[in-house]
CSV table of C-alpha atoms in Angstrom, one decimal:
chain,number,residue,atom,x,y,z
A,1,GLY,CA,-0.1,0.1,0.0
A,2,GLN,CA,0.9,3.5,-0.4
A,3,GLN,CA,3.0,5.0,2.2
A,4,LEU,CA,3.3,9.0,3.2
A,5,ASN,CA,6.4,11.0,2.8
A,6,GLN,CA,7.7,11.9,6.4
A,7,SER,CA,10.8,14.2,6.7
A,8,PRO,CA,13.3,14.0,8.5
A,9,GLN,CA,13.7,10.5,8.6
A,10,SER,CA,15.7,10.8,12.1
A,11,MET,CA,16.6,14.1,14.4
A,12,PHE,CA,19.3,14.3,17.0
A,13,ILE,CA,18.4,17.3,19.0
A,14,GLN,CA,19.6,18.7,22.4
A,15,GLU,CA,17.2,19.0,25.2
A,16,GLY,CA,15.3,22.4,25.0
A,17,GLU,CA,15.6,22.6,21.3
A,18,ASP,CA,12.1,23.1,19.0
A,19,VAL,CA,11.3,20.5,16.6
A,20,SER,CA,9.8,20.3,13.0
A,21,MET,CA,8.9,17.6,10.8
A,22,ASN,CA,6.0,17.1,7.9
A,23,CYS,CA,4.1,14.3,5.8
A,24,THR,CA,3.7,15.1,1.9
A,25,SER,CA,1.1,13.2,-0.2
A,26,SER,CA,0.2,13.3,-4.0
A,27,SER,CA,-3.5,12.6,-3.0
A,28,ILE,CA,-5.9,15.1,-1.0
A,29,PHE,CA,-7.0,13.9,2.5
A,30,ASN,CA,-9.8,15.0,4.7
A,31,THR,CA,-8.4,14.4,8.1
A,32,TRP,CA,-4.5,14.9,8.8
A,33,LEU,CA,-3.5,12.5,12.3
A,34,TRP,CA,-0.2,12.9,14.2
A,35,TYR,CA,0.9,9.7,16.3
A,36,LYS,CA,3.6,8.9,18.7
A,37,GLN,CA,5.1,5.5,19.1
A,38,ASP,CA,7.4,4.6,22.2
A,39,PRO,CA,9.9,1.4,21.9
A,40,GLY,CA,7.6,-1.7,22.0
A,41,GLU,CA,4.5,0.1,22.7
A,42,GLY,CA,1.5,1.0,20.3
A,43,PRO,CA,1.1,4.7,18.6
A,44,VAL,CA,-0.5,6.8,20.8
A,45,LEU,CA,-2.7,9.6,19.1
A,46,LEU,CA,-1.6,12.9,19.6
A,47,ILE,CA,-3.6,15.4,17.6
A,48,ALA,CA,-6.3,15.4,14.7
A,49,LEU,CA,-6.9,17.7,12.0
A,50,TYR,CA,-10.0,17.9,9.9
A,51,LYS,CA,-10.1,21.3,8.2
A,52,ALA,CA,-7.1,22.8,5.6
A,53,GLY,CA,-5.4,25.4,7.5
A,54,GLU,CA,-6.1,24.2,10.8
A,55,LEU,CA,-3.7,25.2,13.4
A,56,THR,CA,-4.0,22.3,16.8
A,57,SER,CA,-1.8,22.4,19.7
A,58,ASN,CA,-2.0,19.5,22.6
A,59,GLY,CA,0.6,21.4,25.3
A,60,ARG,CA,4.1,22.0,23.3
A,61,LEU,CA,3.1,20.5,20.4
A,62,THR,CA,1.6,22.1,17.3
A,63,ALA,CA,0.5,20.9,13.7
A,64,GLN,CA,-1.0,21.9,11.1
A,65,PHE,CA,-3.7,21.3,8.1
A,66,GLY,CA,-1.9,22.3,5.3
A,67,ILE,CA,-4.0,24.4,2.6
A,68,THR,CA,-3.4,22.4,-0.2
A,69,ARG,CA,-4.9,19.2,1.8
A,70,LYS,CA,-2.0,17.5,0.9
A,71,ASP,CA,0.5,17.6,3.5
A,72,SER,CA,0.7,18.5,7.3
A,73,PHE,CA,3.1,19.4,9.9
A,74,LEU,CA,4.2,18.9,13.5
A,75,ASN,CA,6.3,21.0,15.8
A,76,ILE,CA,7.5,20.3,19.2
A,77,SER,CA,8.4,23.2,21.1
A,78,ALA,CA,11.2,23.0,24.0
A,79,SER,CA,12.2,19.4,24.0
A,80,ILE,CA,12.3,16.9,27.1
A,81,PRO,CA,13.7,13.8,27.0
A,82,SER,CA,10.0,11.8,27.4
A,83,ASP,CA,9.7,13.5,23.7
A,84,VAL,CA,11.9,10.7,22.3
A,85,GLY,CA,10.2,8.3,20.3
A,86,ILE,CA,8.8,7.7,16.5
A,87,TYR,CA,6.3,10.3,15.0
A,88,PHE,CA,3.9,9.2,12.6
A,89,CYS,CA,1.6,10.9,10.6
A,90,ALA,CA,-1.5,9.2,9.0
A,91,GLY,CA,-3.9,10.8,6.1
A,92,GLY,CA,-7.4,9.9,6.2
A,93,ALA,CA,-10.4,10.1,3.8
A,94,PHE,CA,-14.3,10.2,4.2
A,95,GLY,CA,-16.2,7.1,3.1
A,96,ASN,CA,-12.8,5.4,3.9
A,97,GLU,CA,-11.7,3.4,6.8
A,98,LYS,CA,-8.5,2.7,6.0
A,99,LEU,CA,-5.6,5.2,6.9
A,100,THR,CA,-2.6,6.3,4.8
A,101,PHE,CA,0.6,6.2,7.3
A,102,GLY,CA,3.9,8.4,7.1
A,103,THR,CA,7.2,6.5,7.1
A,104,GLY,CA,7.5,8.2,10.6
A,105,THR,CA,10.5,10.6,11.9
A,106,ARG,CA,12.7,9.2,14.9
A,107,LEU,CA,13.7,11.5,17.4
A,108,THR,CA,16.3,11.1,19.5
A,109,ILE,CA,17.7,13.6,22.5
A,110,ILE,CA,21.3,13.7,22.6
A,111,PRO,CA,22.5,14.4,26.2
B,1,ASP,CA,-10.7,7.1,27.2
B,2,VAL,CA,-10.4,4.9,24.8
B,3,LYS,CA,-9.1,1.7,25.8
B,4,VAL,CA,-7.9,-0.9,23.4
B,5,THR,CA,-5.8,-4.3,24.8
B,6,GLN,CA,-4.1,-6.9,23.7
B,7,SER,CA,-4.4,-10.4,24.6
B,8,SER,CA,-0.1,-10.5,24.9
B,9,ARG,CA,2.7,-8.6,25.2
B,10,TYR,CA,4.9,-10.7,24.0
B,11,LEU,CA,4.5,-14.5,22.7
B,12,VAL,CA,6.9,-17.0,21.5
B,13,LYS,CA,5.8,-19.8,19.3
B,14,ARG,CA,7.0,-22.8,16.8
B,15,THR,CA,6.7,-22.8,13.4
B,16,GLY,CA,3.4,-24.6,12.2
B,17,GLU,CA,1.8,-23.8,15.1
B,18,LYS,CA,-2.0,-22.2,15.1
B,19,VAL,CA,-1.4,-18.8,17.0
B,20,PHE,CA,-4.6,-16.6,18.2
B,21,LEU,CA,-4.0,-13.1,18.7
B,22,GLU,CA,-6.7,-11.5,20.4
B,23,CYS,CA,-7.8,-7.2,20.9
B,24,VAL,CA,-10.4,-5.8,23.0
B,25,GLN,CA,-11.9,-2.1,22.7
B,26,ASP,CA,-14.2,-0.9,25.4
B,27,MET,CA,-15.4,2.2,22.9
B,28,ASP,CA,-18.3,0.6,21.3
B,29,HIS,CA,-16.2,1.3,17.7
B,30,GLU,CA,-17.4,-0.2,15.4
B,31,ASN,CA,-14.2,-1.0,13.4
B,32,MET,CA,-11.1,-2.7,13.9
B,33,PHE,CA,-7.8,-2.9,12.3
B,34,TRP,CA,-5.3,-5.5,12.5
B,35,TYR,CA,-1.8,-4.3,11.2
B,36,ARG,CA,2.0,-5.6,11.0
B,37,GLN,CA,4.6,-3.3,11.6
B,38,ASP,CA,8.5,-4.4,10.7
B,39,PRO,CA,11.5,-2.1,10.7
B,40,GLY,CA,11.9,-0.3,7.2
B,41,LEU,CA,8.7,-1.6,5.8
B,42,GLY,CA,6.0,1.0,8.5
B,43,LEU,CA,2.5,-0.3,9.5
B,44,ARG,CA,1.0,-2.4,6.5
B,45,LEU,CA,-2.8,-3.4,7.4
B,46,ILE,CA,-3.4,-7.2,7.5
B,47,TYR,CA,-7.4,-6.9,7.9
B,48,PHE,CA,-10.3,-4.8,9.1
B,49,SER,CA,-13.9,-5.5,10.3
B,50,TYR,CA,-16.0,-2.3,9.9
B,51,ASP,CA,-18.6,-4.8,12.1
B,52,VAL,CA,-19.9,-7.5,13.4
B,53,LYS,CA,-19.2,-10.5,11.5
B,54,MET,CA,-17.8,-8.5,8.4
B,55,LYS,CA,-14.2,-8.1,7.4
B,56,GLU,CA,-12.1,-6.8,4.7
B,57,LYS,CA,-8.6,-8.4,3.4
B,58,GLY,CA,-6.0,-5.4,3.9
B,59,ASP,CA,-2.6,-5.1,2.1
B,60,ILE,CA,-1.1,-8.5,3.6
B,61,PRO,CA,-3.9,-11.1,4.1
B,62,GLU,CA,-2.2,-13.9,3.1
B,63,GLY,CA,-1.4,-16.5,6.2
B,64,TYR,CA,-3.9,-14.9,8.1
B,65,SER,CA,-7.2,-15.1,8.9
B,66,VAL,CA,-9.5,-12.8,11.4
B,67,SER,CA,-12.6,-13.7,13.5
B,68,ARG,CA,-15.1,-10.9,14.8
B,69,GLU,CA,-18.0,-12.8,16.9
B,70,LYS,CA,-18.6,-9.5,19.1
B,71,LYS,CA,-18.5,-5.7,18.8
B,72,GLU,CA,-15.5,-5.4,21.1
B,73,ARG,CA,-13.5,-8.4,20.2
B,74,PHE,CA,-10.9,-8.5,16.9
B,75,SER,CA,-9.2,-11.9,16.7
B,76,LEU,CA,-6.3,-12.4,14.4
B,77,ILE,CA,-5.5,-16.3,13.5
B,78,LEU,CA,-1.9,-17.4,11.9
B,79,GLU,CA,-3.4,-20.9,10.6
B,80,SER,CA,0.1,-22.3,10.3
B,81,ALA,CA,3.0,-19.8,11.9
B,82,SER,CA,5.7,-19.1,9.4
B,83,THR,CA,9.0,-17.8,10.6
B,84,ASN,CA,8.2,-14.6,8.4
B,85,GLN,CA,5.3,-13.5,10.4
B,86,THR,CA,7.6,-12.8,13.4
B,87,SER,CA,6.9,-9.1,13.9
B,88,MET,CA,5.1,-6.5,16.2
B,89,TYR,CA,1.1,-6.9,15.8
B,90,LEU,CA,-1.4,-3.7,16.6
B,91,CYS,CA,-4.9,-3.4,16.9
B,92,ALA,CA,-7.0,-0.3,16.6
B,93,SER,CA,-10.2,0.7,16.6
B,94,ARG,CA,-12.6,3.8,15.6
B,95,LYS,CA,-15.7,4.8,15.7
B,96,SER,CA,-17.1,4.9,12.0
B,97,SER,CA,-17.7,8.2,10.3
B,98,TYR,CA,-14.3,9.5,12.2
B,99,ASN,CA,-10.8,8.8,11.1
B,100,GLU,CA,-9.2,8.6,14.6
B,101,GLN,CA,-7.7,5.6,15.0
B,102,PHE,CA,-7.0,4.8,18.4
B,103,PHE,CA,-4.2,1.5,19.1
B,104,GLY,CA,-3.7,-1.3,21.9
B,105,PRO,CA,-0.1,-1.6,23.5
B,106,GLY,CA,1.1,-4.5,20.0
B,107,THR,CA,2.0,-8.3,20.7
B,108,ARG,CA,5.7,-8.9,19.7
B,109,LEU,CA,5.4,-12.2,18.3
B,110,THR,CA,8.3,-14.6,17.2
B,111,VAL,CA,8.0,-18.1,15.5
B,112,LEU,CA,10.5,-20.2,16.0
């Protein structure tokens, strides 16, 4: 199946830095979702976006639904050690039960 | 809070064994999904069910079957486990008409 292009693939940052990642698609989606997965665990939903141009925050996390409906962005401000993990985007279309997932961005915090 | 639970976190089985992976959700969700996750391949959909006794093949159904006899429970069955089915298996559920899927903690299956 199709996978969304997510970049960067990996990031090595210092605690306190801000983080930006994005996800792009050749298809239009009605929904963009952002998940975080800790090692050995299932993905946890962070943010759901439903409208083009929408900007939504969840604590230090902010995500945006791109105006073209073909991309989405996730920012993490002032990173902390528990932010370490893999972040996945997912696109959904109304009337379609399936999600299309991104390839993931692995975030590592350098001590 | 949505809760999706999976029967085992870790499982070790031998080639040729029949394996059952169970998933239960407590939010009255209509749709349930089984994925496998492998390094470099991302999340791949095996089967999904949009309601009780209904099932649809995903992208990689070969070697798997599913059962959904009750709304809250979705089982993945490996009829004859093979080493290439060693993987992390993730169950998810969602309310129909919403796109958010909620995942369980995963079952790491090793087939020897």
